[in-house]
Coordinates of C-alpha atoms and ligand atoms in Angstrom, one line a residue:
Chain S
X22 CA -41.0 5.4 -3.1
X23 CA -42.7 7.7 -0.4
X24 CA -41.4 11.1 0.6
X25 CA -40.5 9.7 4.0
X26 CA -38.3 6.9 2.1
X27 CA -36.8 9.3 0.1
X28 CA -35.7 11.7 2.7
X29 CA -34.1 8.8 4.5
X30 CA -32.3 7.7 1.5
X31 CA -31.1 11.2 0.6
X32 CA -29.7 11.7 4.3
X33 CA -28.0 8.5 4.2
X34 CA -26.3 9.4 0.8
X35 CA -25.0 12.6 2.3
X36 CA -23.9 10.9 5.6
X37 CA -22.2 7.8 3.7
X38 CA -20.1 10.2 1.6
X39 CA -18.7 11.9 4.9
X40 CA -18.3 8.5 6.6
X41 CA -16.5 6.7 3.8
X42 CA -14.2 9.7 3.0
X43 CA -13.5 10.3 6.7
X44 CA -12.4 6.8 7.1
X45 CA -10.1 6.9 4.3
X46 CA -8.5 9.9 5.6
X47 CA -8.2 8.5 9.1
X48 CA -6.0 5.6 7.8
X49 CA -3.5 8.2 7.2
X50 CA -2.8 9.8 10.7
X51 CA 1.0 9.3 11.4
X52 CA 1.9 8.2 7.9
X53 CA 1.8 11.6 6.2
X54 CA 4.6 13.4 4.4
X55 CA 5.1 15.9 7.4
X56 CA 3.6 16.5 10.7
X57 CA 1.6 19.5 9.5
X58 CA -0.2 17.4 6.6
X59 CA -1.0 14.7 9.6
X60 CA -2.7 17.3 11.5
X61 CA -4.6 18.9 8.5
X62 CA -5.7 15.7 7.0
X63 CA -6.9 14.5 10.4
X64 CA -8.8 17.7 10.9
X65 CA -10.7 17.2 7.7
X66 CA -11.5 13.6 8.9
X67 CA -12.6 14.6 12.2
X68 CA -15.1 17.2 10.7
X69 CA -16.4 14.8 8.3
X70 CA -16.9 12.0 10.9
X71 CA -18.7 14.7 12.7
X72 CA -20.9 15.6 10.3
X73 CA -22.0 11.8 9.4
X74 CA -22.9 11.4 13.0
X75 CA -25.5 14.3 12.7
X76 CA -26.6 12.9 9.6
X77 CA -26.9 9.3 10.8
X78 CA -28.9 10.4 13.8
X79 CA -31.3 12.1 11.7
X80 CA -31.6 9.3 9.2
X81 CA -32.3 7.0 12.3
X82 CA -35.1 9.4 13.3
X83 CA -36.5 9.6 9.8
X84 CA -36.5 5.7 9.4
X85 CA -37.9 5.2 12.8
X86 CA -36.7 1.7 13.5
X87 CA -35.1 2.5 16.5
X88 CA -31.4 2.1 14.9
X89 CA -28.5 3.9 16.2
X90 CA -25.9 6.0 14.4
X91 CA -23.5 3.3 14.9
X92 CA -25.7 0.5 13.6
X93 CA -26.4 2.6 10.5
X94 CA -22.7 3.5 9.9
X95 CA -21.2 -0.1 10.8
X96 CA -24.0 -2.8 10.3
X97 CA -25.0 -2.5 6.8
X98 CA -23.9 -4.9 4.0
X99 CA -21.8 -3.1 1.3
X100 CA -24.7 -3.0 -1.1
X101 CA -26.5 -1.0 1.3
X102 CA -23.9 1.8 1.3
X103 CA -25.0 4.9 -0.9
X104 CA -21.6 6.8 -1.1
X105 CA -20.3 7.8 -4.5
X106 CA -17.4 5.9 -5.8
X107 CA -15.0 8.7 -5.5
X108 CA -14.7 8.6 -1.8
X109 CA -14.0 4.8 -1.5
X110 CA -11.0 5.2 -3.8
X111 CA -7.8 4.5 -1.8
X112 CA -5.1 6.6 -0.7
X113 CA -2.4 5.6 -3.5
X114 CA -0.4 8.4 -2.8
X115 CA -0.5 11.9 -1.5
X116 CA -1.5 13.1 -4.8
X117 CA -4.6 10.7 -5.0
X118 CA -5.3 11.8 -1.4
X119 CA -5.6 15.6 -2.3
X120 CA -7.2 15.1 -5.9
X121 CA -9.9 13.1 -4.4
X122 CA -10.4 15.6 -1.7
X123 CA -10.4 18.6 -4.0
X124 CA -13.0 16.6 -6.2
X125 CA -15.0 15.9 -3.4
X126 CA -14.8 19.5 -1.5
X127 CA -15.8 21.5 -4.6
X128 CA -19.1 19.4 -4.9
X129 CA -19.6 19.3 -1.0
X130 CA -19.4 22.9 -0.8
X131 CA -22.0 23.6 -3.6
X132 CA -24.3 21.2 -2.2
X133 CA -24.2 22.4 1.6
X134 CA -24.5 26.1 0.1
X135 CA -27.8 25.1 -1.4
X136 CA -28.8 22.9 1.4
X137 CA -28.8 25.3 4.1
X138 CA -31.6 26.9 2.4
X139 CA -33.5 23.4 2.4
X140 CA -37.2 23.3 3.4
X141 CA -36.3 20.4 5.6
X142 CA -35.1 22.5 8.7
X143 CA -32.9 19.8 10.3
X144 CA -30.7 19.4 7.0
X145 CA -30.7 23.0 6.6
X146 CA -29.2 23.3 10.0
X147 CA -26.6 20.7 9.6
X148 CA -25.7 22.3 6.4
X149 CA -25.1 25.7 7.7
X150 CA -23.0 24.2 10.4
X151 CA -21.0 22.0 8.1
X152 CA -20.1 24.7 5.4
X153 CA -18.1 26.4 7.7
X154 CA -15.8 23.5 8.0
X155 CA -16.1 22.6 4.2
X156 CA -15.2 26.2 3.1
X157 CA -11.7 25.6 5.0
X158 CA -11.5 22.0 3.5
X159 CA -11.9 23.4 0.0
X160 CA -9.3 26.1 0.8
X161 CA -7.0 23.5 1.9
X162 CA -7.4 21.1 -0.9
X163 CA -7.3 23.8 -3.5
X164 CA -3.9 25.0 -2.1
X165 CA -2.4 21.5 -2.3
X166 CA -3.7 21.2 -5.9
X167 CA -1.9 24.4 -6.9
X168 CA 1.2 23.7 -4.8
X169 CA 1.7 20.3 -6.1
X170 CA 0.3 20.8 -9.6
X171 CA 2.8 23.7 -9.8
X172 CA 5.8 22.2 -8.0
X173 CA 8.3 19.8 -9.3
X174 CA 8.4 18.0 -12.4
X175 CA 7.6 14.7 -10.3
X176 CA 4.9 16.3 -8.2
X177 CA 3.1 17.8 -11.6
X178 CA 3.2 14.4 -13.1
X179 CA 1.8 12.5 -10.0
X180 CA -1.0 15.2 -9.8
X181 CA -1.9 14.8 -13.4
X182 CA -2.1 11.0 -13.2
X183 CA -4.5 11.2 -10.1
X184 CA -6.5 13.8 -11.9
X185 CA -6.7 11.5 -15.0
X186 CA -7.8 8.4 -12.8
X187 CA -10.1 10.0 -10.6
X188 CA -11.9 12.3 -13.3
X189 CA -13.9 9.0 -13.9
X190 CA -15.7 9.5 -10.5
X191 CA -16.6 13.3 -10.7
X192 CA -19.7 13.0 -12.7
X193 CA -21.7 10.7 -10.3
X194 CA -21.4 13.3 -7.8
X195 CA -24.1 15.2 -10.1
X196 CA -26.2 12.5 -10.8
X197 CA -29.8 12.3 -9.7
X198 CA -31.7 9.1 -8.7
X199 CA -35.3 8.6 -7.7
X200 CA -34.8 9.9 -4.0
X201 CA -32.9 13.0 -5.3
X202 CA -35.7 13.9 -7.6
X203 CA -38.4 13.5 -5.0
X204 CA -36.2 15.6 -2.6
X205 CA -35.6 18.1 -5.3
X206 CA -39.3 18.5 -6.0
X207 CA -40.0 18.9 -2.3
X208 CA -37.5 21.8 -2.2
X209 CA -35.3 19.7 0.4
X210 CA -32.3 18.9 -1.9
X211 CA -30.5 21.2 -4.4
X212 CA -31.0 20.6 -8.1
X213 CA -27.7 18.7 -9.4
X214 CA -28.4 20.1 -12.9
X215 CA -27.7 23.5 -11.6
X216 CA -24.7 22.4 -9.3
X217 CA -23.1 20.6 -12.3
X218 CA -21.9 23.6 -14.4
X219 CA -20.6 25.3 -11.4
X220 CA -19.0 22.3 -10.2
X221 CA -17.0 21.8 -13.4
X222 CA -16.1 25.6 -13.7
X223 CA -14.5 25.6 -10.2
X224 CA -12.4 22.5 -11.1
X225 CA -11.2 23.9 -14.3
X226 CA -10.4 27.3 -12.5
X227 CA -8.1 25.4 -10.0
X228 CA -6.8 22.9 -12.6
X229 CA -5.5 25.9 -14.6
X230 CA -4.1 27.5 -11.6
X231 CA -2.1 24.3 -10.7
X232 CA -1.0 24.0 -14.4
X233 CA -2.8 20.7 -14.9
X234 CA -4.8 19.7 -17.8
X235 CA -8.5 18.8 -17.8
X236 CA -8.6 15.2 -19.1
X237 CA -9.7 14.7 -22.6
X238 CA -11.6 11.3 -22.1
X239 CA -15.3 11.6 -21.1
X240 CA -15.6 8.0 -19.8
X241 CA -17.4 8.1 -16.5
X242 CA -18.2 5.5 -13.6
X243 CA -21.3 5.4 -11.6
X244 CA -23.0 3.0 -9.4
X245 CA -22.0 3.9 -5.8
X246 CA -25.4 5.8 -5.0
X247 CA -27.3 2.7 -5.9
X248 CA -25.3 0.3 -4.0
X249 CA -22.8 -0.9 -6.9
X250 CA -19.3 -0.4 -5.5
X251 CA -15.7 -0.8 -6.4
X252 CA -13.7 -3.6 -5.1
X253 CA -12.1 -1.2 -2.7
X254 CA -15.2 -0.8 -0.5
X255 CA -15.5 -4.0 1.1
X256 CA -12.0 -3.9 2.4
X257 CA -12.6 -0.5 4.1
X258 CA -15.9 -2.0 5.7
X259 CA -13.9 -4.8 7.0
X260 CA -11.8 -2.6 9.3
X261 CA -14.8 -0.1 9.7
X262 CA -17.2 -2.8 10.8
X263 CA -14.8 -5.2 12.8
X264 CA -15.5 -4.5 16.2
X265 CA -19.2 -4.3 15.6
X266 CA -19.4 -7.5 13.7
X267 CA -16.8 -9.4 16.2
X268 CA -18.6 -8.2 19.4
X269 CA -22.2 -7.6 18.6
X270 CA -24.5 -5.9 20.9
X271 CA -22.1 -4.3 23.0
X272 CA -21.6 -0.9 24.6
X273 CA -18.5 1.0 23.8
Chain C
X6 CA 38.7 25.4 33.1
X7 CA 39.3 29.0 32.6
X8 CA 38.2 31.6 35.4
X9 CA 36.0 33.2 33.0
X10 CA 33.9 30.1 32.0
X11 CA 33.8 29.2 35.7
X12 CA 32.2 32.4 36.7
X13 CA 29.7 32.1 33.9
X14 CA 28.9 28.8 35.1
X15 CA 28.6 29.9 38.7
X16 CA 26.1 32.6 37.5
X17 CA 24.2 30.5 35.4
X18 CA 23.6 28.1 38.5
X19 CA 22.7 31.0 40.7
X20 CA 20.0 31.9 38.0
X21 CA 18.9 28.4 38.3
X22 CA 18.9 28.3 42.2
X23 CA 16.9 31.6 42.2
X24 CA 14.3 30.0 39.9
X25 CA 14.9 32.3 37.0
X26 CA 13.9 30.5 33.7
X27 CA 16.9 30.3 31.1
X28 CA 15.9 31.7 27.8
X29 CA 17.4 30.6 24.4
X30 CA 19.9 33.7 24.3
X31 CA 21.3 33.2 27.6
X32 CA 24.7 31.9 28.0
X33 CA 24.2 28.0 29.2
X34 CA 26.8 25.5 29.6
X35 CA 27.3 23.2 26.5
X36 CA 26.4 20.1 28.5
X37 CA 23.2 21.9 29.5
X38 CA 22.2 22.7 26.0
X39 CA 23.3 19.0 24.9
X40 CA 21.3 17.4 27.6
X41 CA 18.1 19.4 26.7
X42 CA 18.4 18.7 23.1
X43 CA 18.8 15.0 24.0
X44 CA 15.8 15.1 26.2
X45 CA 13.4 17.3 24.2
X46 CA 14.0 15.7 21.1
X47 CA 13.5 12.3 22.8
X48 CA 10.3 13.6 24.1
X49 CA 9.2 15.0 20.5
X50 CA 10.0 11.4 18.8
X51 CA 8.0 9.8 21.5
X52 CA 4.9 12.1 20.8
X53 CA 5.5 11.1 16.9
X54 CA 6.2 7.3 17.2
X55 CA 3.5 7.3 19.8
X56 CA 1.0 8.2 17.0
X57 CA 1.5 4.6 15.5
X58 CA 0.2 2.2 18.1
X59 CA -2.9 4.2 18.8
X60 CA -3.3 5.1 15.0
X61 CA -3.6 1.1 14.5
X62 CA -7.0 1.2 15.9
X63 CA -8.8 4.6 14.4
X64 CA -10.1 2.8 11.4
X65 CA -11.3 0.1 13.5
X66 CA -12.8 2.0 16.5
X67 CA -15.9 0.3 17.7
X68 CA -18.2 3.4 17.7
X69 CA -18.2 6.7 15.7
X70 CA -17.9 8.5 18.9
X71 CA -14.8 6.7 19.7
X72 CA -13.4 7.0 16.3
X73 CA -13.5 10.8 16.6
X74 CA -12.0 10.9 20.1
X75 CA -9.3 8.7 19.3
X76 CA -8.7 10.4 16.1
X77 CA -8.4 14.0 17.9
X78 CA -6.2 12.3 20.5
X79 CA -3.9 11.2 18.2
X80 CA -3.7 14.4 16.1
X81 CA -2.9 16.2 19.6
X82 CA 0.1 14.1 19.7
X83 CA 1.3 15.2 16.5
X84 CA 0.7 18.9 17.6
X85 CA 2.7 18.0 20.8
X86 CA 5.5 16.8 18.4
X87 CA 5.5 20.2 16.7
X88 CA 5.7 22.3 20.0
X89 CA 8.5 20.2 21.2
X90 CA 10.7 20.2 17.9
X91 CA 10.1 24.0 18.0
X92 CA 11.4 24.2 21.5
X93 CA 14.4 22.1 20.5
X94 CA 15.0 24.3 17.4
X95 CA 15.7 27.1 20.2
X96 CA 18.8 25.4 21.1
X97 CA 20.4 25.7 17.8
X98 CA 19.5 22.4 15.8
X99 CA 16.9 22.0 12.9
X100 CA 13.9 19.9 13.0
X101 CA 15.4 18.1 9.7
X102 CA 18.5 17.3 11.8
X103 CA 16.1 16.0 14.4
X104 CA 14.1 13.9 12.1
X105 CA 17.0 12.6 10.6
X106 CA 18.4 11.3 14.1
X107 CA 14.9 9.6 14.6
X108 CA 14.9 7.9 11.2
X109 CA 18.5 6.6 11.3
X110 CA 18.0 5.3 15.0
X111 CA 20.7 7.7 16.5
X112 CA 17.9 9.3 18.8
X113 CA 15.7 7.4 21.1
X114 CA 12.1 7.5 21.8
X115 CA 10.1 6.1 24.7
X116 CA 10.3 2.2 24.7
X117 CA 6.5 1.9 25.7
X118 CA 5.6 2.4 21.9
X119 CA 7.6 -0.6 20.9
X120 CA 4.8 -2.8 22.4
X121 CA 1.9 -3.9 20.2
X122 CA -1.6 -2.8 20.4
X123 CA -3.4 -6.1 19.8
X124 CA -7.1 -5.2 21.0
X125 CA -9.4 -2.2 21.3
X126 CA -8.8 -2.1 25.0
X127 CA -5.2 -1.0 24.4
X128 CA -6.6 2.2 23.4
X129 CA -8.1 2.5 27.1
X130 CA -4.9 1.1 28.7
X131 CA -2.8 3.6 26.7
X132 CA -4.8 6.6 27.5
X133 CA -5.2 5.8 31.0
X134 CA -1.5 4.5 31.9
X135 CA 0.7 5.7 29.4
X136 CA -0.6 9.1 29.1
X137 CA -1.0 8.9 32.9
X138 CA 2.5 8.2 33.4
X139 CA 3.6 11.0 30.8
X140 CA 1.6 13.4 32.8
X141 CA 3.4 12.7 36.0
X142 CA 6.7 13.6 34.1
X143 CA 5.0 16.5 32.2
X144 CA 3.7 18.3 35.2
X145 CA 7.1 18.3 36.9
X146 CA 8.4 19.8 33.5
X147 CA 6.0 22.6 33.4
X148 CA 8.6 24.0 36.0
X149 CA 11.8 22.7 34.3
X150 CA 14.5 25.5 34.1
X151 CA 14.5 26.1 30.2
X152 CA 11.7 28.4 29.3
X153 CA 10.7 27.3 26.0
X154 CA 10.5 23.7 27.2
X155 CA 8.5 24.6 30.3
X156 CA 6.1 26.5 28.3
X157 CA 5.7 23.9 25.6
X158 CA 4.8 21.4 28.6
X159 CA 2.0 23.9 30.0
X160 CA 0.2 23.7 26.6
X161 CA 0.8 19.9 26.4
X162 CA -0.5 19.3 29.8
X163 CA -3.7 20.9 29.1
X164 CA -4.4 18.5 26.3
X165 CA -3.0 15.4 28.3
X166 CA -5.8 15.2 31.0
X167 CA -8.4 14.5 28.2
X168 CA -6.0 11.9 26.8
X169 CA -5.9 10.4 30.1
X170 CA -9.7 10.9 30.8
X171 CA -10.7 9.3 27.4
X172 CA -8.6 6.3 28.2
X173 CA -10.0 5.7 31.5
X174 CA -13.5 6.1 30.1
X175 CA -12.6 3.4 27.7
X176 CA -11.5 0.9 30.4
X177 CA -14.6 1.7 32.5
X178 CA -17.0 1.0 29.8
X179 CA -15.2 -2.4 29.3
X180 CA -14.9 -3.2 32.9
X181 CA -18.6 -2.9 33.4
X182 CA -19.4 -4.5 29.9
X183 CA -19.9 -8.1 29.0
X184 CA -17.6 -10.8 30.5
X185 CA -15.8 -10.7 27.1
X186 CA -15.2 -7.0 27.4
X187 CA -14.0 -7.1 31.0
X188 CA -11.5 -10.0 29.9
X189 CA -10.4 -7.7 27.2
X190 CA -9.7 -5.0 29.7
X191 CA -7.7 -7.2 32.0
X192 CA -5.6 -8.8 29.3
X193 CA -4.7 -5.2 28.1
X194 CA -3.9 -4.0 31.8
X195 CA -1.8 -7.2 32.2
X196 CA 0.2 -6.3 29.2
X197 CA 0.6 -2.5 29.7
X198 CA 1.2 -2.4 33.5
X199 CA 4.9 -3.3 33.7
X200 CA 5.9 -1.4 30.6
X201 CA 4.2 1.8 32.1
X202 CA 6.3 1.5 35.2
X203 CA 9.3 1.2 33.1
X204 CA 8.4 4.5 31.4
X205 CA 9.9 6.4 34.3
X206 CA 13.4 5.0 33.4
X207 CA 15.9 3.1 35.6
X208 CA 16.0 3.3 39.4
X209 CA 17.7 6.4 40.8
X210 CA 20.7 4.5 41.9
X211 CA 21.5 3.4 38.1
X212 CA 20.3 6.6 36.3
X213 CA 23.3 8.2 34.6
X214 CA 21.8 11.5 34.0
X215 CA 19.7 12.2 37.0
X216 CA 21.8 13.9 39.5
X217 CA 23.3 16.6 37.0
X218 CA 19.7 17.2 35.7
X219 CA 18.2 17.7 39.3
X220 CA 21.0 20.3 39.9
X221 CA 20.2 22.2 36.7
X222 CA 16.5 21.7 37.5
X223 CA 15.7 20.2 34.4
X224 CA 14.3 17.5 36.5
X225 CA 12.8 18.0 39.8
X226 CA 11.8 14.7 40.8
X227 CA 13.6 11.5 40.6
X228 CA 12.5 8.6 38.5
X229 CA 11.6 6.5 41.5
X230 CA 9.7 9.3 43.1
X231 CA 7.7 9.9 39.9
X232 CA 7.1 6.0 39.5
X233 CA 5.9 5.7 43.1
X234 CA 3.5 8.7 42.7
X235 CA 2.2 7.1 39.5
X236 CA 1.5 3.6 41.2
X237 CA 0.0 5.4 44.1
X238 CA -2.7 7.4 41.8
X239 CA -3.4 4.3 39.5
X240 CA -3.9 1.7 42.0
X241 CA -7.2 3.3 43.5
X242 CA -8.5 3.5 39.8
X243 CA -7.5 -0.1 39.1
X244 CA -9.6 -1.0 42.3
X245 CA -12.4 1.1 41.0
X246 CA -12.5 -0.9 37.6
X247 CA -12.4 -4.1 39.7
X248 CA -9.4 -5.3 37.7
X249 CA -5.9 -6.5 39.0
X250 CA -2.3 -5.6 38.3
X251 CA 0.0 -8.4 37.4
X252 CA 2.1 -8.0 40.5
X253 CA 1.7 -10.4 43.4
X254 CA 3.9 -8.0 45.6
X255 CA 1.7 -5.1 45.1
X256 CA 0.0 -4.0 48.4
X257 CA -0.6 -0.9 50.4
X258 CA 2.0 -0.1 53.1
X259 CA 0.5 1.6 56.0
X260 CA 3.7 2.7 57.4
X261 CA 5.1 4.4 54.5
X262 CA 1.7 5.6 53.4
X263 CA 2.5 4.4 49.7
X264 CA 2.0 1.0 47.8
X265 CA 4.9 -1.3 47.7
X266 CA 5.3 -3.0 44.3
X267 CA 7.4 -5.9 42.9
X268 CA 11.0 -5.7 41.2
X269 CA 10.9 -4.4 37.6
X270 CA 12.4 -6.5 34.9
X271 CA 15.2 -4.3 33.9
X272 CA 16.5 -6.9 31.6
X273 CA 13.4 -6.6 29.5
X274 CA 13.6 -2.6 29.7
X275 CA 17.3 -2.6 28.5
X276 CA 16.5 -5.0 25.9
X277 CA 13.7 -2.9 24.4
X278 CA 15.9 0.2 24.7
X279 CA 18.4 -1.5 22.6
X280 CA 16.1 -2.1 19.8
X281 CA 15.1 -5.8 20.7
X282 CA 11.2 -4.9 21.7
X283 CA 8.1 -6.5 19.9
X284 CA 7.8 -3.5 17.6
X285 CA 11.1 -1.6 17.3
X286 CA 11.7 -2.7 13.8
X287 CA 8.1 -2.1 12.6
X288 CA 7.9 1.5 14.1
X289 CA 11.3 2.4 12.7
X290 CA 10.2 1.3 9.2
X291 CA 6.7 2.9 9.3
X292 CA 8.4 6.3 10.0
X293 CA 11.0 5.8 7.4
X294 CA 8.4 4.8 4.7
X295 CA 6.3 7.7 5.4
X296 CA 9.4 9.9 5.2
X297 CA 10.4 8.4 1.9
X298 CA 7.2 8.7 0.3
X299 CA 6.5 12.1 1.4
X300 CA 9.8 13.6 0.1
X301 CA 8.3 14.5 -3.2
X302 CA 5.7 16.3 -1.6
X303 CA 8.0 18.1 0.8
X304 CA 10.3 19.1 -2.2
X305 CA 7.2 20.0 -4.3
X306 CA 6.0 22.4 -1.4
X307 CA 9.5 24.1 -1.4
X308 CA 9.7 24.4 -5.1
X309 CA 6.2 26.0 -5.3
X310 CA 7.1 28.4 -2.6
X311 CA 10.2 29.4 -4.3
X312 CA 8.4 29.9 -7.7
X313 CA 6.2 32.3 -5.8
X314 CA 8.7 34.2 -4.2
X315 CA 10.3 34.6 -7.7
X316 CA 7.1 35.7 -9.2
X317 CA 6.5 38.4 -6.4
X318 CA 10.0 39.7 -7.1
X319 CA 9.3 39.8 -10.8
X320 CA 6.1 41.6 -10.3
X321 CA 7.8 44.1 -8.0
X322 CA 10.5 44.7 -10.6
X323 CA 7.9 45.6 -13.2
X324 CA 5.9 48.0 -10.9
X325 CA 9.1 49.6 -10.2
Ligands
FE2_15 FE1 1.4 14.1 24.0
FE2_16 FE1 -1.0 12.1 25.2

């Protein structure tokens, strides 16, 4: 793998995470528990879609094959998406939505905080802009973790279920593949080995405030970054890609 | 009516006539209050139910840029709902009651949202025509006699022009696109044209609330005046797109200086108002489902706020 190829894959990984989670959240607009949460969740979705656009535009330049952001986002096969499994998990209920968000935000924040010092100026600039938004996402999801964890018996139970279920998908965020390794060596990407202890420390801090237990099982699922996805992803892509596939080569 | 009430009503009307805004603490006739609650809450519910037909296409938007714009637009409508519920609350009704009225079908919302969005072009037609028709009405309402409603409208109108522009831009792109895209745009215009004209409500002669609302300056233009203004402003845009409206009687009337248009199918209008439109049932079920499934979240948020309050009290007692 050349450095150029690694940079392309690394950027795509970042972009795909934002796209898939943004797409998941955008399913909820109009269907949430109250108007305020519809607005809050749409805000996060909008930020993530904005971030993925900057990243796809950069990825397309790195690749140099004249692809557009939309072709990268909407015309790949499922196995070519490099997002982690966590973000493709469906919106089972508001607890799942919030726990998924929180598990993602903590990591997203830590990555961007390092990435803004990247030797790659373009990624550094995108990170510097994105971290302002993600600081807010993390505050929002942390507050909901606490509110619902330490709310009623029912909300506590639902949150604990979601934490137990989604826990399986946390460690993948901190894994490093060949592209990651090359980018760490080049000073482009942060070292996940350094992020991992900070990631779990922050999660434990909020779980405790939320009166939620850290899951005792250690079983973890991996594969998203290598294109081995859950059954959920292709359904999400069916919607995401519908127009581009049905009406190819058109301007919108 | 007792003489005191009579004089209060006279004074109220003279304030209205002098263009002084009525504020929440001012005396107002009970019927003025009821009319406003009905109108503002109907307006709020329309913003909320109106999120659904467009929400239907956010996940399938054809490009990332369109996805962002549409999501931002639908999110704005949620914000409009919030402003309007707040305006209604100043008249002494709670948001919970208002939501209850929507979910039990006691309160109405704009019938236009009971039509299905079956293609991407509908995102164009809705932004352009439906938001366009809403703007006609809302611009008038920025000068309505009730202060909080007028001020909510000022905020809302600022965002509405962006909504209409993004809709028209979608239509433009389709109209100058491939034959398939142009057909998609024409089909959408065919389906949304008449329902958009119906948005202004019954003809003036048949409108039950109009005369009193005009006297109280809740409304300042009649349904037919607004409808005519809408047709006059939309037709040059239709022509610019190179599309046609599904009305053989539509033509420019030199003498009147307005477009003439054909008769509206009021049977269809009333049938949709009464609940028999293509999507009335789905829209209601969707909102009821969201409300029911979100109950535990709202309860937990309240319970948590109460726990925090308790803890703060205990903390204060310890310190004291
Ligand atoms: Fe609106
Ligand atoms: Fe609007």
